mmCIF file of C-alpha atoms in Angstrom:
data_model
loop_
_atom_site.group_PDB
_atom_site.id
_atom_site.type_symbol
_atom_site.label_atom_id
_atom_site.label_comp_id
_atom_site.label_asym_id
_atom_site.label_seq_id
_atom_site.Cartn_x
_atom_site.Cartn_y
_atom_site.Cartn_z
ATOM 1 C CA MET A 1 124.707 174.634 61.060
ATOM 2 C CA ASN A 2 124.614 173.843 64.764
ATOM 3 C CA THR A 3 124.664 170.051 65.190
ATOM 4 C CA SER A 4 121.779 170.213 67.669
ATOM 5 C CA ILE A 5 119.596 172.016 65.142
ATOM 6 C CA GLY A 6 120.696 169.537 62.494
ATOM 7 C CA LYS A 7 119.645 166.642 64.702
ATOM 8 C CA TYR A 8 116.264 168.249 65.387
ATOM 9 C CA LEU A 9 115.698 168.784 61.666
ATOM 10 C CA PHE A 10 116.847 165.250 60.924
ATOM 11 C CA LEU A 11 114.407 163.864 63.508
ATOM 12 C CA ILE A 12 111.501 165.893 62.128
ATOM 13 C CA CYS A 13 112.279 165.002 58.493
ATOM 14 C CA SER A 14 112.795 161.333 59.355
ATOM 15 C CA PHE A 15 109.548 161.243 61.326
ATOM 16 C CA ILE A 16 107.540 162.916 58.541
ATOM 17 C CA PHE A 17 109.034 160.697 55.814
ATOM 18 C CA TRP A 18 108.371 157.415 57.653
ATOM 19 C CA LEU A 19 104.924 158.543 58.817
ATOM 20 C CA PHE A 20 103.922 159.448 55.261
ATOM 21 C CA LEU A 21 105.304 156.138 53.960
ATOM 22 C CA ALA A 22 103.403 154.084 56.559
ATOM 23 C CA LEU A 23 100.093 155.906 56.008
ATOM 24 C CA PHE A 24 100.425 155.972 52.219
ATOM 25 C CA SER A 25 101.348 152.285 51.958
ATOM 26 C CA SER A 26 98.436 151.286 54.210
ATOM 27 C CA LYS A 27 95.974 153.292 52.144
ATOM 28 C CA LEU A 28 97.350 152.009 48.843
ATOM 29 C CA ILE A 29 97.410 148.356 49.899
ATOM 30 C CA VAL A 30 94.010 148.381 51.597
ATOM 31 C CA ASP A 31 92.415 150.242 48.669
ATOM 32 C CA ASN A 32 93.743 147.558 46.310
ATOM 33 C CA LEU A 33 92.655 144.706 48.568
ATOM 34 C CA THR A 34 89.130 146.067 48.995
ATOM 35 C CA SER A 35 88.786 146.548 45.241
ATOM 36 C CA GLY A 36 89.436 142.857 44.623
ATOM 37 C CA HIS A 37 93.189 142.715 44.032
ATOM 38 C CA HIS A 38 95.019 140.047 46.013
ATOM 39 C CA TYR A 39 98.645 138.993 46.376
ATOM 40 C CA SER A 40 100.086 135.780 47.788
ATOM 41 C CA ASN A 41 103.310 133.800 47.583
ATOM 42 C CA ALA A 42 105.102 131.202 49.721
ATOM 43 C CA VAL A 43 106.368 133.818 52.190
ATOM 44 C CA PHE A 44 103.425 136.149 52.739
ATOM 45 C CA GLN A 45 100.036 137.227 51.520
ATOM 46 C CA LEU A 46 98.100 140.449 51.720
ATOM 47 C CA HIS A 47 94.935 139.967 53.748
ATOM 48 C CA TYR A 48 93.003 142.978 55.089
ATOM 49 C CA LEU A 49 91.948 142.932 58.736
ATOM 50 C CA LYS A 50 90.512 145.701 60.934
ATOM 51 C CA ASN A 51 92.370 145.538 64.246
ATOM 52 C CA SER A 52 90.695 147.271 67.177
ATOM 53 C CA GLY A 53 93.451 146.205 69.578
ATOM 54 C CA ALA A 54 97.215 146.232 69.768
ATOM 55 C CA ALA A 55 99.867 143.654 68.880
ATOM 56 C CA PHE A 56 98.767 140.018 69.113
ATOM 57 C CA SER A 57 95.145 141.219 69.491
ATOM 58 C CA LEU A 58 95.805 142.515 72.992
ATOM 59 C CA LEU A 59 93.571 145.237 74.406
ATOM 60 C CA GLN A 60 90.739 144.693 71.943
ATOM 61 C CA ASN A 61 88.458 147.723 72.003
ATOM 62 C CA GLY A 62 91.003 149.671 74.079
ATOM 63 C CA ARG A 63 91.108 152.448 71.476
ATOM 64 C CA GLU A 64 91.261 155.435 73.850
ATOM 65 C CA PHE A 65 93.879 153.814 76.063
ATOM 66 C CA LEU A 66 96.051 152.910 73.046
ATOM 67 C CA ILE A 67 95.763 156.468 71.685
ATOM 68 C CA ILE A 68 96.892 157.910 75.026
ATOM 69 C CA VAL A 69 99.771 155.421 75.311
ATOM 70 C CA SER A 70 100.874 156.267 71.746
ATOM 71 C CA ILE A 71 100.875 160.007 72.394
ATOM 72 C CA VAL A 72 102.696 159.618 75.725
ATOM 73 C CA ALA A 73 105.319 157.266 74.213
ATOM 74 C CA THR A 74 105.957 159.616 71.290
ATOM 75 C CA THR A 75 106.202 162.618 73.595
ATOM 76 C CA LEU A 76 108.663 160.810 75.861
ATOM 77 C CA LEU A 77 110.828 159.762 72.910
ATOM 78 C CA PHE A 78 110.930 163.332 71.585
ATOM 79 C CA LEU A 79 111.734 164.623 75.096
ATOM 80 C CA TYR A 80 114.539 162.076 75.311
ATOM 81 C CA VAL A 81 116.042 163.429 72.108
ATOM 82 C CA HIS A 82 115.620 167.011 73.341
ATOM 83 C CA ASN A 83 117.267 166.286 76.703
ATOM 84 C CA HIS A 84 120.174 164.361 75.141
ATOM 85 C CA ILE A 85 120.555 166.257 71.871
ATOM 86 C CA LYS A 86 124.259 167.023 72.383
ATOM 87 C CA TYR A 87 125.182 163.401 73.047
ATOM 88 C CA ILE A 88 122.771 161.406 70.927
ATOM 89 C CA HIS A 89 124.099 160.133 67.602
ATOM 90 C CA TYR A 90 122.306 160.633 64.281
ATOM 91 C CA ILE A 91 121.730 156.875 63.965
ATOM 92 C CA SER A 92 119.776 156.871 67.235
ATOM 93 C CA VAL A 93 117.808 159.898 66.068
ATOM 94 C CA SER A 94 116.938 158.090 62.833
ATOM 95 C CA PHE A 95 115.636 155.024 64.665
ATOM 96 C CA ILE A 96 113.642 157.207 67.060
ATOM 97 C CA GLY A 97 112.122 158.892 64.001
ATOM 98 C CA LEU A 98 111.229 155.486 62.549
ATOM 99 C CA LEU A 99 109.791 154.219 65.845
ATOM 100 C CA THR A 100 107.700 157.328 66.517
ATOM 101 C CA ALA A 101 106.397 157.362 62.938
ATOM 102 C CA GLY A 102 105.223 153.765 63.340
ATOM 103 C CA ILE A 103 103.573 154.565 66.659
ATOM 104 C CA MET A 104 101.863 157.678 65.316
ATOM 105 C CA SER A 105 100.766 155.988 62.088
ATOM 106 C CA ASN A 106 98.838 153.413 64.087
ATOM 107 C CA CYS A 107 97.597 156.166 66.415
ATOM 108 C CA HIS A 108 96.368 158.212 63.447
ATOM 109 C CA GLU A 109 94.410 155.232 62.129
ATOM 110 C CA ARG A 110 92.888 154.617 65.573
ATOM 111 C CA ILE A 111 91.788 158.255 65.798
ATOM 112 C CA VAL A 112 90.532 158.643 62.213
ATOM 113 C CA LEU A 113 89.225 155.139 61.440
ATOM 114 C CA GLY A 114 88.596 153.718 64.907
ATOM 115 C CA PHE A 115 90.922 150.765 64.188
ATOM 116 C CA VAL A 116 94.296 149.914 62.662
ATOM 117 C CA ARG A 117 94.486 148.485 59.137
ATOM 118 C CA ASP A 118 96.550 145.277 59.178
ATOM 119 C CA TYR A 119 97.273 143.420 55.937
ATOM 120 C CA ILE A 120 100.560 141.473 55.941
ATOM 121 C CA GLN A 121 100.163 137.799 56.815
ATOM 122 C CA LEU A 122 103.151 135.464 56.950
ATOM 123 C CA ASN A 123 102.530 132.085 55.323
ATOM 124 C CA PHE A 124 105.474 130.174 56.771
ATOM 125 C CA ILE A 125 104.679 130.764 60.455
ATOM 126 C CA ASN A 126 101.563 131.244 62.573
ATOM 127 C CA PHE A 127 101.895 134.952 63.335
ATOM 128 C CA PRO A 128 99.354 137.771 63.687
ATOM 129 C CA ILE A 129 98.574 139.950 60.669
ATOM 130 C CA PHE A 130 100.465 143.255 60.814
ATOM 131 C CA ASN A 131 101.172 146.429 58.816
ATOM 132 C CA VAL A 132 104.085 148.602 57.721
ATOM 133 C CA ALA A 133 103.851 150.777 60.858
ATOM 134 C CA ASP A 134 104.272 147.636 62.976
ATOM 135 C CA ILE A 135 107.446 146.837 61.030
ATOM 136 C CA PHE A 136 108.738 150.359 61.734
ATOM 137 C CA ILE A 137 107.980 149.957 65.449
ATOM 138 C CA THR A 138 109.726 146.579 65.619
ATOM 139 C CA ILE A 139 112.827 147.756 63.750
ATOM 140 C CA GLY A 140 112.977 150.937 65.836
ATOM 141 C CA VAL A 141 112.704 149.122 69.168
ATOM 142 C CA VAL A 142 115.206 146.390 68.262
ATOM 143 C CA ALA A 143 117.715 148.915 66.894
ATOM 144 C CA LEU A 144 117.439 151.177 69.935
ATOM 145 C CA VAL A 145 117.847 148.237 72.322
ATOM 146 C CA VAL A 146 120.976 147.127 70.428
ATOM 147 C CA ILE A 147 122.330 150.682 70.486
ATOM 148 C CA LEU A 148 121.644 151.040 74.217
ATOM 149 C CA LEU A 149 123.226 147.680 75.034
ATOM 150 C CA PHE A 150 126.288 147.855 72.811
ATOM 151 C CA TYR A 151 126.972 151.474 71.930
ATOM 152 C CA LYS A 152 125.966 153.375 75.063
ATOM 153 C CA GLY A 153 125.159 156.993 74.302
ATOM 154 C CA ARG A 154 124.866 156.786 70.540
#
């Protein structure tokens, strides 16, 4: 199989897998929390919150703007892969798949629900409540920055 086609397939499969995982976990956790089940320990607790903004409660009620930014960011990341397919390494493709799945999971919730479902609250630090898609976005961004800084072109 042509390595370019393999990378495209890998990106699509990675994106679909992580997107499904983010959406499924949000639905499962929120369904359990709204039916009275709760979880808490010294590190974190599950606490459901409807977030109409972005990270750190920025852009509250900026739903349309955040949807547009999400779609543009995802499109640009996919175009980046397309334009650099011969030179980009599979590890970069995997992190782009993770990042775009996180972005589009939150975008999907904004479109369908009108807000993002956040539910993970850290107990050992004062930090905003977040969700699995936010974790994917953070890991994707940090990994891609490290790759760009230390492994140019991978």
